[in-house]
XYZ file of C-alpha atoms in Angstrom:
430
model
C 34.233 58.975 -224.929
C 35.506 59.073 -221.333
C 32.765 59.238 -218.728
C 33.060 62.022 -216.162
C 33.385 60.468 -212.721
C 31.647 61.821 -209.664
C 34.870 63.419 -208.432
C 35.389 65.126 -211.797
C 31.837 66.466 -212.106
C 31.639 70.252 -211.885
C 30.109 72.110 -208.988
C 26.757 73.770 -209.644
C 26.737 77.405 -210.787
C 25.577 80.174 -208.509
C 26.124 83.674 -207.171
C 29.421 84.884 -205.748
C 27.849 86.624 -202.774
C 27.770 84.447 -199.659
C 24.570 83.907 -197.683
C 23.581 81.622 -194.818
C 20.203 80.412 -196.043
C 17.674 79.854 -193.285
C 13.920 79.801 -192.754
C 13.423 83.531 -192.337
C 12.028 86.538 -194.183
C 15.483 87.686 -195.277
C 16.264 84.462 -197.162
C 13.100 84.490 -199.302
C 14.178 87.162 -201.827
C 17.606 85.514 -202.102
C 15.993 82.195 -202.958
C 13.515 83.762 -205.384
C 16.355 85.143 -207.490
C 18.280 81.902 -207.901
C 16.425 79.576 -210.273
C 15.613 82.122 -213.028
C 19.315 82.955 -213.388
C 21.194 79.800 -212.414
C 18.870 76.866 -213.072
C 17.549 73.941 -211.062
C 20.648 73.278 -208.950
C 22.269 76.399 -207.524
C 25.355 76.646 -205.330
C 25.295 79.440 -202.735
C 28.504 80.244 -200.803
C 27.997 80.441 -197.064
C 29.190 82.945 -194.483
C 29.600 80.801 -191.366
C 29.021 77.219 -192.503
C 31.853 74.909 -193.553
C 30.413 73.937 -196.960
C 28.563 75.778 -199.710
C 24.816 75.233 -199.834
C 22.845 73.833 -202.749
C 19.306 74.945 -203.562
C 17.380 72.404 -205.628
C 14.267 73.185 -207.691
C 13.823 70.180 -210.003
C 11.253 67.494 -208.978
C 13.401 64.682 -210.407
C 16.300 65.789 -208.226
C 13.959 66.082 -205.235
C 12.775 62.520 -205.792
C 16.419 61.394 -205.809
C 17.174 63.213 -202.544
C 13.964 62.402 -200.667
C 13.255 58.908 -201.938
C 15.578 57.084 -204.329
C 18.903 57.885 -202.624
C 17.477 58.991 -199.280
C 20.030 56.950 -197.318
C 22.668 59.495 -198.374
C 20.784 62.470 -196.938
C 20.046 63.269 -193.317
C 18.344 66.233 -191.697
C 20.120 69.510 -192.467
C 20.628 72.891 -190.830
C 18.072 74.922 -188.945
C 16.969 72.195 -186.556
C 18.763 73.464 -183.477
C 15.897 75.688 -182.350
C 13.363 73.006 -183.283
C 15.236 70.403 -181.228
C 15.366 72.801 -178.310
C 11.576 73.043 -178.478
C 10.606 69.477 -179.355
C 13.451 67.279 -178.192
C 14.461 64.393 -180.463
C 11.106 63.508 -181.974
C 10.447 62.398 -185.560
C 10.764 65.939 -186.869
C 14.456 66.204 -185.945
C 15.737 62.664 -185.326
C 17.713 60.644 -187.861
C 19.214 57.284 -188.653
C 18.271 54.003 -186.990
C 16.603 55.747 -184.066
C 14.291 57.675 -186.399
C 13.475 54.544 -188.417
C 12.604 52.615 -185.245
C 10.383 55.394 -183.909
C 8.645 55.812 -187.263
C 7.838 52.093 -187.497
C 6.417 52.078 -184.003
C 4.261 55.164 -184.567
C 2.965 54.430 -188.063
C 0.053 52.122 -187.063
C -1.465 54.879 -184.895
C -1.942 57.026 -188.017
C -3.619 54.435 -190.213
C -6.805 55.704 -191.860
C -8.913 53.204 -189.876
C -7.612 54.690 -186.625
C -8.042 58.275 -187.786
C -11.716 57.665 -188.571
C -12.299 56.891 -184.903
C -11.554 60.534 -184.086
C -14.332 61.890 -186.326
C -16.720 62.392 -183.411
C -14.112 64.294 -181.426
C -13.387 66.576 -184.383
C -17.107 67.152 -184.902
C -17.716 68.115 -181.259
C -14.990 70.748 -181.213
C -16.165 72.214 -184.507
C -19.788 72.244 -183.336
C -18.762 74.352 -180.344
C -16.909 76.721 -182.661
C -19.934 76.973 -184.966
C -22.119 78.044 -182.049
C -19.660 80.805 -181.136
C -19.604 81.969 -184.747
C -23.397 81.927 -184.894
C -23.552 84.265 -181.920
C -20.966 86.564 -183.518
C -23.088 86.661 -186.662
C -26.121 87.703 -184.608
C -24.115 90.334 -182.710
C -22.442 91.618 -185.873
C -19.021 91.184 -184.305
C -15.976 89.947 -186.261
C -14.130 86.753 -185.378
C -10.381 86.431 -185.074
C -10.055 83.573 -187.558
C -6.355 83.153 -186.867
C -6.870 82.651 -183.162
C -10.075 80.621 -183.547
C -8.537 78.112 -185.975
C -5.401 77.947 -183.846
C -7.314 77.124 -180.677
C -9.564 74.711 -182.565
C -6.681 72.698 -184.000
C -4.802 72.736 -180.694
C -7.809 71.472 -178.731
C -8.449 68.710 -181.270
C -4.876 67.423 -181.267
C -4.698 67.583 -177.462
C -7.979 65.686 -177.100
C -6.800 63.100 -179.629
C -3.582 62.701 -177.645
C -4.837 62.727 -174.055
C -8.653 62.263 -174.115
C -9.979 61.940 -170.546
C -6.717 63.102 -168.965
C -7.038 66.444 -170.742
C -10.614 66.766 -169.499
C -9.461 66.002 -165.967
C -6.675 68.568 -166.179
C -9.047 71.224 -167.519
C -11.625 70.555 -164.810
C -8.988 70.831 -162.095
C -7.534 74.187 -163.121
C -10.269 75.702 -165.300
C -8.125 75.916 -168.431
C -5.537 73.458 -169.667
C -1.982 74.852 -169.550
C -1.315 74.029 -173.204
C -3.403 77.068 -174.175
C -0.250 79.191 -174.348
C 0.776 77.325 -177.517
C -2.097 78.870 -179.486
C -1.972 82.286 -177.853
C 1.770 82.900 -178.047
C 2.916 82.989 -181.671
C 6.578 83.605 -180.807
C 8.875 80.589 -180.951
C 11.777 82.056 -178.987
C 13.825 80.833 -176.026
C 11.213 81.981 -173.533
C 8.476 80.046 -175.316
C 10.709 76.971 -175.628
C 11.347 76.984 -171.880
C 7.631 77.291 -171.081
C 6.716 74.595 -173.584
C 9.341 72.107 -172.375
C 8.069 72.658 -168.826
C 4.819 71.048 -169.967
C 6.643 67.730 -170.322
C 6.130 67.322 -166.563
C 2.378 67.096 -167.164
C 2.836 64.550 -169.954
C 5.142 62.460 -167.774
C 2.561 62.516 -164.990
C -0.168 61.312 -167.378
C 2.052 58.445 -168.471
C 2.857 57.474 -164.881
C -0.817 57.614 -163.894
C -1.866 55.347 -166.755
C 0.883 52.834 -166.003
C 0.028 52.770 -162.307
C -3.678 52.354 -163.028
C -3.022 49.957 -165.943
C -5.371 52.163 -167.907
C -5.589 52.212 -171.709
C -7.584 54.927 -173.475
C -8.650 55.364 -177.087
C -6.109 58.095 -177.847
C -2.664 58.558 -179.341
C -0.907 58.554 -175.975
C -2.113 55.045 -175.167
C -1.373 53.838 -178.691
C 2.213 55.072 -178.452
C 2.592 53.675 -174.930
C 1.396 50.293 -176.197
C 3.573 50.342 -179.346
C 6.371 47.775 -179.468
C 9.455 47.486 -181.631
C 8.936 44.590 -184.035
C 12.487 43.305 -183.582
C 13.131 43.694 -179.855
C 9.566 43.766 -178.544
C 10.496 46.774 -176.434
C 8.365 49.864 -175.811
C 9.568 53.390 -176.471
C 11.905 54.789 -173.815
C 10.044 57.360 -171.752
C 12.066 60.325 -173.036
C 11.475 59.276 -176.644
C 7.755 58.867 -175.946
C 7.508 62.333 -174.408
C 9.492 63.927 -177.252
C 7.146 62.360 -179.817
C 4.094 63.593 -177.913
C 5.476 67.137 -177.729
C 6.298 67.016 -181.446
C 2.766 65.897 -182.294
C 1.293 68.748 -180.273
C 3.201 71.433 -182.167
C 3.214 69.872 -185.632
C -0.399 68.728 -185.392
C -1.519 72.167 -184.314
C 0.506 74.637 -186.390
C 0.140 73.052 -189.822
C -3.630 72.742 -189.547
C -4.144 76.174 -188.010
C -2.066 77.976 -190.646
C -3.748 76.142 -193.530
C -7.284 76.882 -192.311
C -6.343 80.509 -191.700
C -5.060 80.939 -195.256
C -8.008 78.960 -196.666
C -10.588 81.288 -195.132
C -8.717 84.292 -196.499
C -8.657 82.818 -200.002
C -12.324 81.784 -199.925
C -13.268 85.318 -198.912
C -11.475 86.616 -202.009
C -13.031 84.073 -204.385
C -16.821 83.963 -203.894
C -17.207 81.712 -206.950
C -14.969 79.058 -205.347
C -16.701 79.485 -201.996
C -20.100 79.030 -203.675
C -18.894 75.922 -205.496
C -17.560 74.532 -202.236
C -20.871 75.182 -200.499
C -22.772 73.441 -203.295
C -20.450 70.429 -203.077
C -20.906 70.250 -199.319
C -24.689 70.572 -199.514
C -24.792 67.748 -202.071
C -22.843 65.417 -199.775
C -23.739 63.555 -196.607
C -22.655 65.476 -193.482
C -20.199 62.793 -192.368
C -18.526 62.101 -195.719
C -15.335 63.884 -196.853
C -15.977 66.167 -199.815
C -13.475 65.830 -202.692
C -13.803 69.489 -203.685
C -13.027 70.542 -200.098
C -9.824 68.518 -200.357
C -9.013 70.287 -203.628
C -9.508 73.651 -201.911
C -7.227 72.628 -199.060
C -4.564 71.312 -201.405
C -4.594 74.547 -203.365
C -4.097 76.444 -200.107
C -1.222 74.125 -199.210
C 0.260 74.717 -202.646
C 0.405 78.474 -202.203
C 1.077 78.470 -198.453
C 2.953 75.312 -197.456
C 3.367 75.637 -193.672
C 6.973 74.403 -193.858
C 8.058 76.610 -196.738
C 11.757 75.701 -196.574
C 13.574 72.614 -195.316
C 16.979 71.056 -195.763
C 18.937 67.842 -196.031
C 22.691 67.224 -195.631
C 24.686 64.943 -197.941
C 26.536 62.200 -196.087
C 28.759 61.210 -199.029
C 29.538 62.764 -202.404
C 26.672 62.471 -204.871
C 25.488 63.766 -208.235
C 22.442 65.809 -209.203
C 22.302 65.789 -212.971
C 25.703 66.993 -214.206
C 26.694 68.560 -210.890
C 28.622 67.196 -207.947
C 27.150 67.247 -204.461
C 30.057 67.353 -201.992
C 29.748 65.376 -198.776
C 28.565 67.663 -195.984
C 26.755 70.076 -198.313
C 23.389 71.381 -197.099
C 20.603 70.951 -199.649
C 17.746 73.447 -199.406
C 14.285 72.651 -200.763
C 11.505 75.244 -200.898
C 7.980 73.894 -201.412
C 6.846 77.529 -201.552
C 8.909 78.200 -204.700
C 8.423 74.738 -206.191
C 4.651 75.154 -205.910
C 4.834 78.408 -207.867
C 6.996 77.121 -210.707
C 5.052 77.721 -213.958
C 6.589 74.592 -215.478
C 4.459 72.464 -213.166
C 1.305 74.555 -212.701
C -1.038 75.525 -215.526
C -2.126 79.122 -216.080
C -1.007 81.695 -213.551
C 0.731 79.815 -210.706
C -0.043 82.693 -208.342
C -3.796 82.317 -208.942
C -5.969 80.331 -206.550
C -7.481 77.456 -208.531
C -8.593 74.233 -206.786
C -9.073 72.586 -210.192
C -5.310 72.053 -210.202
C -6.115 69.099 -207.951
C -8.693 67.195 -209.943
C -7.676 63.534 -210.384
C -6.839 64.237 -214.036
C -4.641 67.229 -213.228
C -2.813 65.357 -210.490
C -2.168 62.373 -212.739
C -0.514 64.615 -215.338
C 1.824 66.336 -212.858
C 5.153 65.202 -211.452
C 4.552 63.587 -208.083
C 7.341 65.609 -206.472
C 6.065 68.972 -207.758
C 3.687 69.146 -204.768
C 5.286 68.392 -201.403
C 3.566 70.412 -198.637
C 4.100 67.502 -196.216
C 7.555 66.640 -197.601
C 7.797 63.334 -199.486
C 9.432 59.956 -199.456
C 10.323 58.116 -196.262
C 10.111 61.302 -194.178
C 6.673 62.235 -195.442
C 4.714 63.811 -192.562
C 3.182 61.043 -190.476
C 0.200 63.229 -189.513
C -0.953 64.274 -192.994
C -3.946 61.945 -192.994
C -5.197 63.216 -189.648
C -4.694 66.857 -190.694
C -6.601 66.441 -193.967
C -9.532 64.689 -192.269
C -9.646 67.394 -189.605
C -9.542 70.293 -192.090
C -12.049 68.715 -194.459
C -14.508 68.221 -191.629
C -14.072 71.810 -190.444
C -14.837 73.208 -193.900
C -17.854 70.926 -194.346
C -19.391 72.044 -191.093
C -18.555 75.733 -191.458
C -19.591 76.421 -195.062
C -22.992 74.821 -194.498
C -23.775 77.624 -192.060
C -21.554 80.615 -192.785
C -19.509 82.613 -195.190
C -16.688 84.827 -193.968
C -15.942 88.331 -195.197
C -12.467 89.821 -194.933
C -11.780 93.554 -195.131
C -8.105 93.736 -194.206
C -5.042 94.290 -196.412
C -4.908 92.190 -199.576
C -2.867 90.100 -199.541
C -2.253 89.862 -195.805
C 1.469 90.241 -195.056
C 3.076 86.833 -194.643
C 5.691 85.807 -192.109
C 8.359 83.459 -193.427
C 9.936 81.847 -190.385
C 9.966 78.176 -189.402
C 6.317 78.176 -190.487
C 4.588 80.301 -193.117
C 1.876 82.299 -191.363
C 0.024 85.576 -191.667
C 2.025 88.274 -189.915
C -1.103 89.651 -188.240
C -4.283 87.923 -187.113
C -7.123 87.883 -189.652
C -10.355 89.479 -188.452
C -13.383 88.447 -190.497
C -17.104 89.111 -190.434
C -19.296 86.041 -190.052
C -22.410 85.985 -192.214
C -24.998 83.290 -191.501
C -26.575 81.616 -194.523
């Protein structure tokens, strides 16, 4: 029997109607209709792009794209607006430059380093708990969306800049990065305001170099990082781009996940009670496994980056189908995480027991990818999980939150998956 070569392999099936898939509300229903009709690899004609797109739903294919044959896939479409906001940091860079930057940054995110930020995370949460306690006494609701946004922003900024952030805040009364949490729009105006903040970061770098000062924070760690081959430090522009990327990525993912988690806990008192019992049975400074299960279940249903893409460099194969060079490959963690083939019971139901060690061992590794996977796995996942686990441990010991808004809250599917409106919740002291 003659083997079908890569050039002879058929193109994947798909709809005739053309669509430029992107991370927006309009693309979601298009994507939702593909796999049930066309299968795990679907070809979608495009309107303005030179090649048809492929949407991939199968974890084995995702492993091939993101890990096994990753050298054939670079970042895909949709990064123009991200690059305009963040520069050429890890989120958008590619090739040898990306690999060099990743190697230099990786040691700063080792678990031993992350543990050194536990006190910082605790202090910011303790201040939040006191504000919530007063709201409970006054009977006033809290804006959970804004509170978790400002909390995560302040933690990542303190972890990045430490004493320099304190100095900046003391000088002007409020640090200028506050606009990141208060302005949810990610348009041209916001991008211009955000990029203007690079002047402050550059000044911090210059001050530390002039003073030969090294702090226990990410900025100093990245300033001190050296390429293992050349022994050189990061160029200043690359350093600033990575810092700006860490601010946005380290803030938005955590804020959105905590926001959705509090909504889900308010709708499932039995899970909230189980979480409280697990926290009460643990030492205050020890991560609680059930809290991690709760967070993972939130990330399953509401992955902050709900759609991302890769672009094929050369022709490839996914199962029986040909992947033409230049084709954009779209991957949706949001849809993958709701596929009943990988998730027991009702995949729309909120069930942290999906993340017991036994359940995880029985599931395909690439069926759960809220932080992507493979070589481009999010470098800040460890920090985010420690931060969120500590927040839940401290909060559920003292409070439960009651939500009375629309169920479910309308979601916004843009670059990040967020609630369309802020969540107002009543704080009830235990």
